[in-house]
Backbone as JSON Lines, residues from 0, in Angstrom:
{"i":0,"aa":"X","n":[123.39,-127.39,165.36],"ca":[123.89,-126.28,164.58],"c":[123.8,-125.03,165.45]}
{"i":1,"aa":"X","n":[125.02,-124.31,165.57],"ca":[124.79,-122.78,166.37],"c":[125.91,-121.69,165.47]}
{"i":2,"aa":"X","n":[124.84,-120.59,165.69],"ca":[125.7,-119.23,164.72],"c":[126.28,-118.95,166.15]}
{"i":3,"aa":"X","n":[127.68,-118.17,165.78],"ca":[127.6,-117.82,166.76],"c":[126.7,-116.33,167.16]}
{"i":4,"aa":"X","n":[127.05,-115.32,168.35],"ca":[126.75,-114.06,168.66],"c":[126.89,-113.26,167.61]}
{"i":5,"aa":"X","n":[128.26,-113.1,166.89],"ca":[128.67,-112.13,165.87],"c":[128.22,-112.59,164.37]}
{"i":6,"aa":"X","n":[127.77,-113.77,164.64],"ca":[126.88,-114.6,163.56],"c":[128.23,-114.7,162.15]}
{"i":7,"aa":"X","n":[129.2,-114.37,162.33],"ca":[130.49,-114.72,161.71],"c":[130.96,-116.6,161.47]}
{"i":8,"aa":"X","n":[130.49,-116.94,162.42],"ca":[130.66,-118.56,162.36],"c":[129.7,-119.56,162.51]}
{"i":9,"aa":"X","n":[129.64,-120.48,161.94],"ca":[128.61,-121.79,162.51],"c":[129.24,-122.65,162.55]}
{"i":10,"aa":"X","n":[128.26,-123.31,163.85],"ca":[129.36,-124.46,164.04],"c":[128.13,-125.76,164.09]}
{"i":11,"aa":"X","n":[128.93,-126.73,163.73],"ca":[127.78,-127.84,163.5],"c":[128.5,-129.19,163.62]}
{"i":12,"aa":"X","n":[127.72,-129.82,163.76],"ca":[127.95,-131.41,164.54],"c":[128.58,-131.98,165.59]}
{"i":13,"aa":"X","n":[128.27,-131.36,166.66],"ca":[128.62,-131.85,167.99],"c":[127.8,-131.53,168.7]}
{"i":14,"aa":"X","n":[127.99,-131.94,170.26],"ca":[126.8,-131.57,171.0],"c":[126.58,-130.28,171.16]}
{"i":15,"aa":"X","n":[125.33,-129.79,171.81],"ca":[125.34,-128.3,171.65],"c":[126.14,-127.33,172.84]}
{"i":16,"aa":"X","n":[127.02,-127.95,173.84],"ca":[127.73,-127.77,174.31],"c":[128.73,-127.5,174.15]}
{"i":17,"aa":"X","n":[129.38,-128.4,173.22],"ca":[130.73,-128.2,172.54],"c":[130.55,-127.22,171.66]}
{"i":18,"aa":"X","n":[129.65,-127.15,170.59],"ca":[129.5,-126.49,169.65],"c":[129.0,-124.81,170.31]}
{"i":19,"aa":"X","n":[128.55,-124.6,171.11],"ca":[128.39,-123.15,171.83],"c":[129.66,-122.63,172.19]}
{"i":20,"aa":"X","n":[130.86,-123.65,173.19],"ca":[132.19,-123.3,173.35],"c":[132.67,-122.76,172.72]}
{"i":21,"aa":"X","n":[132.86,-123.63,171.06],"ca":[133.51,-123.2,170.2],"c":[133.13,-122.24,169.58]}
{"i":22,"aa":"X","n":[131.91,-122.03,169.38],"ca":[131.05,-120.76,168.43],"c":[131.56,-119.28,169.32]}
{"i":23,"aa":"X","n":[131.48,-119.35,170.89],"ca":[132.51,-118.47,171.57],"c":[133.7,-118.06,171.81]}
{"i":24,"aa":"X","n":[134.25,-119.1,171.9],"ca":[135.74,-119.13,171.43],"c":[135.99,-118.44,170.01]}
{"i":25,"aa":"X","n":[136.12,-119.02,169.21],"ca":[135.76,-118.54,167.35],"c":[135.55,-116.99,167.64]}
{"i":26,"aa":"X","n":[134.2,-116.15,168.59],"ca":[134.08,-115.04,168.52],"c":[134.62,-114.14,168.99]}
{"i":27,"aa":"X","n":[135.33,-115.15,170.15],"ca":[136.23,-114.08,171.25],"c":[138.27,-113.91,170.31]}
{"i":28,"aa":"X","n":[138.12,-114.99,169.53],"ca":[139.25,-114.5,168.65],"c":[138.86,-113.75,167.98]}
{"i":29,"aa":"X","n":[137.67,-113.42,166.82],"ca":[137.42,-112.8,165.76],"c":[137.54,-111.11,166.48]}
{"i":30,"aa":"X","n":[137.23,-111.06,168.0],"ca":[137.02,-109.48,168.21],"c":[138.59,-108.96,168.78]}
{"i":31,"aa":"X","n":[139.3,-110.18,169.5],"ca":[140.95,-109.55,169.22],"c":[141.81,-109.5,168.28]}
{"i":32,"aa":"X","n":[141.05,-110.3,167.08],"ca":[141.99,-109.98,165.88],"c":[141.27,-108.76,165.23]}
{"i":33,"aa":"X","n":[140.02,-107.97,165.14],"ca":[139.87,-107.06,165.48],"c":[140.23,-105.61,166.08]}
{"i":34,"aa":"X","n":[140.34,-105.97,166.79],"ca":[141.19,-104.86,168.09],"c":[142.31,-104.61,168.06]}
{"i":35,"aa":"X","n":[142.96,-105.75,167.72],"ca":[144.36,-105.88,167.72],"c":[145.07,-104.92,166.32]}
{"i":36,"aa":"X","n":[144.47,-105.47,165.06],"ca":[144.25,-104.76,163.65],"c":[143.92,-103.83,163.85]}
{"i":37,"aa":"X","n":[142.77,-102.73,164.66],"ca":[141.86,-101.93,164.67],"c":[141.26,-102.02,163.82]}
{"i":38,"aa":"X","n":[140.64,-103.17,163.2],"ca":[139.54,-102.73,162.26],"c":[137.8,-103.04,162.95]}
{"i":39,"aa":"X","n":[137.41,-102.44,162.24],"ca":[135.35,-102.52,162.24],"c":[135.24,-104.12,162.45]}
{"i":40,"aa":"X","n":[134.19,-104.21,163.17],"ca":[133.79,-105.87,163.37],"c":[132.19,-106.12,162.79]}
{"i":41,"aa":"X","n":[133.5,-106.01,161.34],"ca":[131.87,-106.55,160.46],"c":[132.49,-107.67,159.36]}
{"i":42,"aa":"X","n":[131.63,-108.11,158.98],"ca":[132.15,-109.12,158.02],"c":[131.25,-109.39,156.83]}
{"i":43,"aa":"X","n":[131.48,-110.36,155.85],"ca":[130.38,-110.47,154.92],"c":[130.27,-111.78,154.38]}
{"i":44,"aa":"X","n":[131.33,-112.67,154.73],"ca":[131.29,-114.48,154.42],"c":[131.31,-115.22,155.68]}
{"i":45,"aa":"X","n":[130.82,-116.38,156.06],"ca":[130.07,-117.08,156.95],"c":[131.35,-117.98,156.87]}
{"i":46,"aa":"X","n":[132.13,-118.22,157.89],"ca":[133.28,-119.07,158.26],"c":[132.3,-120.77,158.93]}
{"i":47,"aa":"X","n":[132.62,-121.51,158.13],"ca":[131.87,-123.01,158.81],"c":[132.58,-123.52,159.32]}
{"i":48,"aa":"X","n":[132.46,-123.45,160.91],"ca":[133.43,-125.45,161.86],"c":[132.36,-126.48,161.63]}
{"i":49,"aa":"X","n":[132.98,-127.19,161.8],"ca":[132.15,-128.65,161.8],"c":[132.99,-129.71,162.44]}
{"i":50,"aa":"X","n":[132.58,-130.24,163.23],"ca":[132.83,-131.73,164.15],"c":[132.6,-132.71,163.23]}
{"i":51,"aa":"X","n":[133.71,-133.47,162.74],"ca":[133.75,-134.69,162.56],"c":[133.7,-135.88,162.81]}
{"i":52,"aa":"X","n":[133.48,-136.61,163.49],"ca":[133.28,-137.77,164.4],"c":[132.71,-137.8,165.94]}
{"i":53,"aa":"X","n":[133.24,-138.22,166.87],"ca":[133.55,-137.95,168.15],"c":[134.57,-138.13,168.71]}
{"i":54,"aa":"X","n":[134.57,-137.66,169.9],"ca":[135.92,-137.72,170.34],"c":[136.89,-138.87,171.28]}
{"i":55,"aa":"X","n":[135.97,-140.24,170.97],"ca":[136.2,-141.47,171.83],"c":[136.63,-142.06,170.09]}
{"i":56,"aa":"X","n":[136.67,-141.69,169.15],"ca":[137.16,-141.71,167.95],"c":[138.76,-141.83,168.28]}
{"i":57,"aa":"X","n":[139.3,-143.01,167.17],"ca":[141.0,-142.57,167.34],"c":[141.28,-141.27,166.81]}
{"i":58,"aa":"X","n":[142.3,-140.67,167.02],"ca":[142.92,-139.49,166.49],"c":[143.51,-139.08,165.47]}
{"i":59,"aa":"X","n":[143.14,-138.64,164.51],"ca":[143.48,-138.42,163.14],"c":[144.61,-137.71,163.06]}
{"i":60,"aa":"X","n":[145.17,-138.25,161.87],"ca":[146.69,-138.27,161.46],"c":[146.68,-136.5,161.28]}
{"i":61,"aa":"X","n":[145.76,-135.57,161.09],"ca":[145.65,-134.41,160.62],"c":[144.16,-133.78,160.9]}
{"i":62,"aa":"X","n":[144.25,-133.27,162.41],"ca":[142.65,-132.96,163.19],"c":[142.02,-132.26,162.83]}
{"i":63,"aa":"X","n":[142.85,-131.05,162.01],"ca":[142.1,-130.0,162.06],"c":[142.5,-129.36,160.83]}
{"i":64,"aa":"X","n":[141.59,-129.23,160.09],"ca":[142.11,-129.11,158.1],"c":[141.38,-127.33,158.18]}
{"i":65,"aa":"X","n":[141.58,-126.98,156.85],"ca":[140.58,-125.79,156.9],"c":[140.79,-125.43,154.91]}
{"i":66,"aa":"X","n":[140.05,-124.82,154.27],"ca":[139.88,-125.08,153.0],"c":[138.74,-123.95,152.89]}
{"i":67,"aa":"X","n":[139.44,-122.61,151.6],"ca":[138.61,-122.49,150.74],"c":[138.3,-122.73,149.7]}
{"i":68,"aa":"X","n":[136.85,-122.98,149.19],"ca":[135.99,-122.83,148.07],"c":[135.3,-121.43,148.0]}
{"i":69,"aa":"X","n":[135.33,-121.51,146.44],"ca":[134.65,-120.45,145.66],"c":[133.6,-121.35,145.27]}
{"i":70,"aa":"X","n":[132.52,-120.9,145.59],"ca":[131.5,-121.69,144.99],"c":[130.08,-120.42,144.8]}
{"i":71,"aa":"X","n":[130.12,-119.88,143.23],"ca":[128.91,-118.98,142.72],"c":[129.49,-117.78,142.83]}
{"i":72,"aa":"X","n":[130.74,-118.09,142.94],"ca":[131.59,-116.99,143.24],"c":[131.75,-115.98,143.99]}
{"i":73,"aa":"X","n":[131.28,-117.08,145.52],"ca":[131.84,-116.99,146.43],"c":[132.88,-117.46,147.53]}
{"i":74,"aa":"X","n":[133.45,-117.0,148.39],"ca":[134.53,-117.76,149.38],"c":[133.87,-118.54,150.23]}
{"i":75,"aa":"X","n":[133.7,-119.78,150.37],"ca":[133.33,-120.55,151.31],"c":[134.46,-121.27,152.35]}
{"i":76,"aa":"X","n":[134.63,-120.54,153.58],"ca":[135.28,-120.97,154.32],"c":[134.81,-121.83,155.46]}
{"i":77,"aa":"X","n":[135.91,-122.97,155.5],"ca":[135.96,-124.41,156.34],"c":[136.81,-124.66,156.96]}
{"i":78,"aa":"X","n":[136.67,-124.65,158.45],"ca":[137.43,-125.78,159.61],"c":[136.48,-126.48,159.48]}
{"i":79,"aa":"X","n":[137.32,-127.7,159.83],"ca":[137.29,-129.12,159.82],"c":[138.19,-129.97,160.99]}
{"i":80,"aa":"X","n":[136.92,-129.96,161.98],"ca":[138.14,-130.7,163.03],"c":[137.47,-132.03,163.47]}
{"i":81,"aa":"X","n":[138.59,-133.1,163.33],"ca":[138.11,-134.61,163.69],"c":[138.56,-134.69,165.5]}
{"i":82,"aa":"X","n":[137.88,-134.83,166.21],"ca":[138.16,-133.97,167.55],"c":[138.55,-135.56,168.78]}
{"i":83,"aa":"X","n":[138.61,-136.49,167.51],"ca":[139.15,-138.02,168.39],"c":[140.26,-137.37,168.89]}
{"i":84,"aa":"X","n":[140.2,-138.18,170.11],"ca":[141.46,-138.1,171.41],"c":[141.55,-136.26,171.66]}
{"i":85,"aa":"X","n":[140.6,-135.83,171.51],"ca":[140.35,-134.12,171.97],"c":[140.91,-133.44,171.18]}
{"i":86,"aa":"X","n":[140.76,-132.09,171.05],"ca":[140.77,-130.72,170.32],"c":[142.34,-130.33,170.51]}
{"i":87,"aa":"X","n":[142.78,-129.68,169.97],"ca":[143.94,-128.75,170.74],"c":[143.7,-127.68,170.2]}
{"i":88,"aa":"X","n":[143.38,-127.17,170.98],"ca":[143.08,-125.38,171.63],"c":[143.68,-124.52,170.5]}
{"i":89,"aa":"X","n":[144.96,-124.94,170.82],"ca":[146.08,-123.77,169.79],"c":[146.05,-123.8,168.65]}
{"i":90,"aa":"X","n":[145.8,-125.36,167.87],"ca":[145.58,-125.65,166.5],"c":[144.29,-125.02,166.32]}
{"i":91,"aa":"X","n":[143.59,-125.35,167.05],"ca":[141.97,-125.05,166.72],"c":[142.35,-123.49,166.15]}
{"i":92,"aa":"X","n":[142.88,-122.58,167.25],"ca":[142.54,-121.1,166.83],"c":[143.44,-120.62,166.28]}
{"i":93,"aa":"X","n":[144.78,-121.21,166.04],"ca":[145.28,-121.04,164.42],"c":[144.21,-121.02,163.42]}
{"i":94,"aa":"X","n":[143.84,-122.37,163.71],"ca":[142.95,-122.54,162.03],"c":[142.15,-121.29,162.09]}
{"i":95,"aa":"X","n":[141.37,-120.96,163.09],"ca":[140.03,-120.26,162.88],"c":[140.18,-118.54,162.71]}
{"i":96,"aa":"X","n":[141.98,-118.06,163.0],"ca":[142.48,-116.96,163.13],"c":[142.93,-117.07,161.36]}
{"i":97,"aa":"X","n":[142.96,-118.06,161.02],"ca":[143.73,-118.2,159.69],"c":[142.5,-117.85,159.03]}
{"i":98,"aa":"X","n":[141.04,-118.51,158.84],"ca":[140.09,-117.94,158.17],"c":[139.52,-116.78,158.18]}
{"i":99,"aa":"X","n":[139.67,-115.94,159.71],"ca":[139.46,-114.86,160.23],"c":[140.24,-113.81,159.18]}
{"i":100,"aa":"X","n":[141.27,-114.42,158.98],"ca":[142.04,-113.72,158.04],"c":[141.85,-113.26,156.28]}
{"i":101,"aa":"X","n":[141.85,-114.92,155.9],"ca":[141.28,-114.86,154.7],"c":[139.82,-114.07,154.47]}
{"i":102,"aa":"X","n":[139.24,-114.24,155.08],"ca":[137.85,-113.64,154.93],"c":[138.13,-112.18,154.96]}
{"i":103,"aa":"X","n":[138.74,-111.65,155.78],"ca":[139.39,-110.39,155.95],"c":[139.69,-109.52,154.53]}
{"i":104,"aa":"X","n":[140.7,-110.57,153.58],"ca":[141.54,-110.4,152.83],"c":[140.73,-110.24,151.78]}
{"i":105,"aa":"X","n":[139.7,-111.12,151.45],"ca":[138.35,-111.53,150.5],"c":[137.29,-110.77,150.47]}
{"i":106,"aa":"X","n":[136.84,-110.18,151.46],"ca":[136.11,-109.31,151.79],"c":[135.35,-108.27,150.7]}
{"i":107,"aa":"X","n":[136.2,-108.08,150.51],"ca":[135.97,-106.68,149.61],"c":[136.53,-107.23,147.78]}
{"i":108,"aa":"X","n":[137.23,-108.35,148.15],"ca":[137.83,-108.68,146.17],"c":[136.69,-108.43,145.51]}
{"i":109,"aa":"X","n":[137.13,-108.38,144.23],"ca":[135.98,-108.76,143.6],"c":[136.64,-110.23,142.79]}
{"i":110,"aa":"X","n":[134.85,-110.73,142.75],"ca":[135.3,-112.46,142.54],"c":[135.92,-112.81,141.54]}
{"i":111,"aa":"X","n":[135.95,-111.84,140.65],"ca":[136.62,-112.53,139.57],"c":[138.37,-112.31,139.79]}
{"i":112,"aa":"X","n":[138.78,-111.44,140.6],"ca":[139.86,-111.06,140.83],"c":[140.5,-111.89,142.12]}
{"i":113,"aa":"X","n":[139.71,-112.98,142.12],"ca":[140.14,-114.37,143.46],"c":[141.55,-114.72,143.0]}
{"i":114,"aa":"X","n":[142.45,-115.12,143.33],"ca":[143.55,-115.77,142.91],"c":[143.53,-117.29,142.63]}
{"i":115,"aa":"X","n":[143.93,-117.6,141.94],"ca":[143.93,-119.23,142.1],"c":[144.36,-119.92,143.11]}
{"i":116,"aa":"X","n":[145.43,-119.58,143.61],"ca":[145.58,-120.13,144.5],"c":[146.06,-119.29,145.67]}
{"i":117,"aa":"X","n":[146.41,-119.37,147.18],"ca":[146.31,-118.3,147.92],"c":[146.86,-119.16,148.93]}
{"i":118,"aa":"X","n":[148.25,-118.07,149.59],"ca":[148.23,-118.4,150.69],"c":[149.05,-117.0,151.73]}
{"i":119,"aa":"X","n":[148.4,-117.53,152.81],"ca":[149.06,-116.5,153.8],"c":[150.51,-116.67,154.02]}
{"i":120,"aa":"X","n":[151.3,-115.16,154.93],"ca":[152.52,-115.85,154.97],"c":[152.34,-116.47,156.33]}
{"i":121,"aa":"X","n":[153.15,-117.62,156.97],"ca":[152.99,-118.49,158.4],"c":[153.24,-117.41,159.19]}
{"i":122,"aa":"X","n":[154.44,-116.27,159.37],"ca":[154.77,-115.64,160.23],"c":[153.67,-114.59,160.61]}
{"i":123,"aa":"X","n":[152.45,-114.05,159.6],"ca":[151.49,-113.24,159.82],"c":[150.63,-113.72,160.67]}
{"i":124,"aa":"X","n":[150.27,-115.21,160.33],"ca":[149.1,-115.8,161.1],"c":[150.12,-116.82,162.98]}
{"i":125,"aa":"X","n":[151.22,-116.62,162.83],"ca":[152.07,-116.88,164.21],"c":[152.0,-115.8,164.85]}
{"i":126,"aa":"X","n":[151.96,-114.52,164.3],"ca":[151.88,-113.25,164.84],"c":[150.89,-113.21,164.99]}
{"i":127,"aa":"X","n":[149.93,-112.94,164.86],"ca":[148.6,-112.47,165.21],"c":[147.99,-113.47,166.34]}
{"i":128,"aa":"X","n":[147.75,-114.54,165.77],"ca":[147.69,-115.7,167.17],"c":[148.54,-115.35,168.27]}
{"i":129,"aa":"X","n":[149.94,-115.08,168.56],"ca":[150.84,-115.0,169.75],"c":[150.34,-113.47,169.94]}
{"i":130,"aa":"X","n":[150.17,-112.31,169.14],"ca":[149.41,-111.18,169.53],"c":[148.34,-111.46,170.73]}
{"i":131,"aa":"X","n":[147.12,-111.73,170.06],"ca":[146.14,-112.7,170.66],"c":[146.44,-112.75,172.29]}
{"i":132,"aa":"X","n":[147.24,-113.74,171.76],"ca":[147.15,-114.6,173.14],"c":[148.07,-113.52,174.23]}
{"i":133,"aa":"X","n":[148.83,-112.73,173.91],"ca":[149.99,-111.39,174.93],"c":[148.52,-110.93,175.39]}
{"i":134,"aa":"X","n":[147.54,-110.15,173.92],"ca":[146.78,-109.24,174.98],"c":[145.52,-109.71,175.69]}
{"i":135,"aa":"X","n":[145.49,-111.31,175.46],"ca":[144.26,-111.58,176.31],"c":[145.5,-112.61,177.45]}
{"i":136,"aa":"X","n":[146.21,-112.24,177.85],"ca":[147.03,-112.83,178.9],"c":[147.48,-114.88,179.17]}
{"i":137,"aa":"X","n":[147.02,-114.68,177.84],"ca":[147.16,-116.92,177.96],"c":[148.61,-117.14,177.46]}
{"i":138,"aa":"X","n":[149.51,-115.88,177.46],"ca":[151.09,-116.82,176.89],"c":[151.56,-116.57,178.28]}
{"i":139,"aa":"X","n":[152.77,-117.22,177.93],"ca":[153.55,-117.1,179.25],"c":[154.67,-115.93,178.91]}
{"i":140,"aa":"X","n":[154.57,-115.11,179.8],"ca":[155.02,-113.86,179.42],"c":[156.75,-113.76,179.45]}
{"i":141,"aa":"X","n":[156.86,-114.54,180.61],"ca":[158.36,-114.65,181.06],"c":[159.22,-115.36,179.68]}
{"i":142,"aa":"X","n":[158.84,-116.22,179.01],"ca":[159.39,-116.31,177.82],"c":[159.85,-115.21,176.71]}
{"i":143,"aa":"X","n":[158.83,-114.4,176.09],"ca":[159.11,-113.41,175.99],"c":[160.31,-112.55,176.56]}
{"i":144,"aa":"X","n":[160.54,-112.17,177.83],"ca":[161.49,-111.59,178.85],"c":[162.49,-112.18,178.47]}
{"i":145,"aa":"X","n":[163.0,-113.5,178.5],"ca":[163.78,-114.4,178.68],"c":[164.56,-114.21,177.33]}
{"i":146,"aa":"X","n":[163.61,-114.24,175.89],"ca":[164.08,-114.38,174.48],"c":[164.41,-112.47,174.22]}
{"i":147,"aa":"X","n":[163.56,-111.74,174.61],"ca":[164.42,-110.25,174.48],"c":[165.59,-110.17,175.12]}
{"i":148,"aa":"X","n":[166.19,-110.52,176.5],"ca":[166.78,-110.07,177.39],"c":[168.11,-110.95,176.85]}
{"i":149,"aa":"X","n":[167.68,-111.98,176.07],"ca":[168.9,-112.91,175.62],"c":[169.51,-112.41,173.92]}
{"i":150,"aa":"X","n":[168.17,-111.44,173.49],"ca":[168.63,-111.07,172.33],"c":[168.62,-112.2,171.03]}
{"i":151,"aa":"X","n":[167.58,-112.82,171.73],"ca":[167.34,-114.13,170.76],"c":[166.73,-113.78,169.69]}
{"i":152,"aa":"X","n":[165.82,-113.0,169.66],"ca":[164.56,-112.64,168.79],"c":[164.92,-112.32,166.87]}
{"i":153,"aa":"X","n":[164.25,-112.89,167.07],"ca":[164.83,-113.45,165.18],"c":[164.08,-112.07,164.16]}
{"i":154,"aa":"X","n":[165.07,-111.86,163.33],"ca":[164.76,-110.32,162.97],"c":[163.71,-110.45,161.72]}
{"i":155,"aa":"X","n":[163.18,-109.52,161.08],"ca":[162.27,-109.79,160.01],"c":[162.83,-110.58,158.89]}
{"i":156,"aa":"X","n":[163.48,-110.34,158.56],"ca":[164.23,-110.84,157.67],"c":[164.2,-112.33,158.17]}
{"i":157,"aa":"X","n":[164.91,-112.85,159.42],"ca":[164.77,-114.26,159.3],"c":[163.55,-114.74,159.61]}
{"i":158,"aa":"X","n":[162.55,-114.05,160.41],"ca":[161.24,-114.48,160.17],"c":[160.47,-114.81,158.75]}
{"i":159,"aa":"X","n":[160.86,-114.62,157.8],"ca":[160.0,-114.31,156.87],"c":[161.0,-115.06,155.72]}
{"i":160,"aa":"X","n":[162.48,-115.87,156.0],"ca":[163.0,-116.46,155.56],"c":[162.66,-117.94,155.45]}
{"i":161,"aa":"X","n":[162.18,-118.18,156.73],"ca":[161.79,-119.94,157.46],"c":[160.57,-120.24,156.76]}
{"i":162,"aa":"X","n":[160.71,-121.1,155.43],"ca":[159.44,-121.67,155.03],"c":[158.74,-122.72,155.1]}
{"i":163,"aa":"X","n":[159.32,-123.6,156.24],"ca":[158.05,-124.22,157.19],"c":[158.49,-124.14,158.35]}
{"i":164,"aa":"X","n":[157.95,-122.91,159.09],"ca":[158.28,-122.85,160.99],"c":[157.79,-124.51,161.24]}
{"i":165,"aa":"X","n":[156.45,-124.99,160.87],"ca":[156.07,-126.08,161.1],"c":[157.13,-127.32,161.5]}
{"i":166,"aa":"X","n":[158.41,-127.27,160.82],"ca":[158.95,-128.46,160.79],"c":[160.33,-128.13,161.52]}
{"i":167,"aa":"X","n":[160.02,-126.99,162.5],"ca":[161.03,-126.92,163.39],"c":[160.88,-127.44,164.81]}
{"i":168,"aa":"X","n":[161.97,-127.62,165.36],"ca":[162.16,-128.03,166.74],"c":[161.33,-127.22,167.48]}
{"i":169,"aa":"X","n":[161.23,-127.55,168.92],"ca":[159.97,-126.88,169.45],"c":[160.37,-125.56,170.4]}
{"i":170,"aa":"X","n":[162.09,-125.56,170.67],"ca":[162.52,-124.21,170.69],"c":[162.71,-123.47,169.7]}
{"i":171,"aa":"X","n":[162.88,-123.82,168.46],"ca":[162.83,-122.84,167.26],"c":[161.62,-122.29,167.19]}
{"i":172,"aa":"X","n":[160.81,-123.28,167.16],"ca":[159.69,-122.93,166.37],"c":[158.6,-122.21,167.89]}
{"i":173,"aa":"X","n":[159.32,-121.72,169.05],"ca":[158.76,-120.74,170.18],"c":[159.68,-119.67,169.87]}
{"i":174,"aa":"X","n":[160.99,-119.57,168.98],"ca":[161.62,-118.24,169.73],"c":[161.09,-117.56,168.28]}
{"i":175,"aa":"X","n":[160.72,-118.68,167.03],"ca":[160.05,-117.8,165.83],"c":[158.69,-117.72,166.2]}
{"i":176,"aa":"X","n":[157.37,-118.17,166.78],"ca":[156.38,-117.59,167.11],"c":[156.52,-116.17,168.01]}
{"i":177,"aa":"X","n":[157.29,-116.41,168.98],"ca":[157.36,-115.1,170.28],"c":[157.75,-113.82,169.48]}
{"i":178,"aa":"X","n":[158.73,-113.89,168.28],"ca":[159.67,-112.86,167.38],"c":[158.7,-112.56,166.41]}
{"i":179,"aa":"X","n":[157.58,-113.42,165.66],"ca":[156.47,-113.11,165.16],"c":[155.38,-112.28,165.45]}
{"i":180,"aa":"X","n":[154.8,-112.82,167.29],"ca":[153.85,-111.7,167.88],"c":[154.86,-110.27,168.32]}
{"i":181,"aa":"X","n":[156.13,-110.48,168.31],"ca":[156.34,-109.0,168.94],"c":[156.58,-108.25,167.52]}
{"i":182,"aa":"X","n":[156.95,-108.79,166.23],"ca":[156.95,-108.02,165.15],"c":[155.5,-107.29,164.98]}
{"i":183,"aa":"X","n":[154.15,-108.35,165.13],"ca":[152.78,-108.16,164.82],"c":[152.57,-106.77,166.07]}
{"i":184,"aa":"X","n":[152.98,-106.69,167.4],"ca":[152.4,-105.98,168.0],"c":[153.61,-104.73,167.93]}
């Protein structure tokens, strides 16, 4: 079991190697979605990862889940990653940018004023992740270049039209992430 630094996450059941990575990782998103927002880096609900199996495990049909509960009427937030045949990076910090979020959003409700049910829009949490990743330098930038300079870039309106980017082709679903982080930034 390890909190992380910003004590925002715990992470539990893997070795304490893996589980330190990730408890860093987890923190080094939580302070550019931060920065990026400009908001205060404080929080007040405890985001849980947890390792499911190992990773000589076959690979699950669906690695990396994430789920809140209200429980005492509170938000209990969960990743859930089954990490057979390895992690993927990008899913991972979707998920953990996605709770980063909710918790964000929850923060301050009051509990009785929780919604039943809740969801983000995809293009907020594609934006902020592709944000992310522009100002800590891990996208490939020339894409970007390539989709402005071609005038590709998909306008708000059709961003916010596409209700599962998920189940697009894998150039769609880059020229709607790239049109997402440059809306977010």
């Amino acid at each position: 079991h390890v909190i992380s630094h910003s004590k925002l996450f715990s992470v539990s059941g893997g070795d304490s190697l893996r589980m330190g990575a990730i408890a860093s990782r987890a923190d080094g998103l939580y302070f550019q979605v931060c920065n990026l927002l400009q908001l205060e880096k404080k929080h007040k609900h405890l985001i849980s990862i947890r390792l499911l199996g190992k990773s000589t495990d076959s690979p699950s049909l669906n690695p990396i889940r994430t789920r809140i509960n209200i429980i005492d009427d509170q938000p209990n937030f969960q990743v859930r990653i089954y990490p057979g045949g390895g992690i993927d990076l990008a899913r991972m910090d979707k998920a953990i940018i996605t709770m980063i979020l909710y918790e964000l959003v929850l923060r301050d409700m009051d509990p009785g004023a929780y919604p039943e049910t809740m969801g983000l829009p995809d293009w907020l949490v594609a934006g902020v992740q592709q944000a992310v990743l522009w100002k800590t330098k891990r996208v490939e930038r020339r894409i970007y270049q390539e989709l402005f300079e071609r005038a590709e870039m998909l306008s708000p309106q059709e961003m916010i039209s596409i209700e599962k980017p998920d189940k697009l082709d894998a150039i769609s679903r880059k020229v709607y992430e790239v049109s997402c982080g440059v809306l977010l930034m």
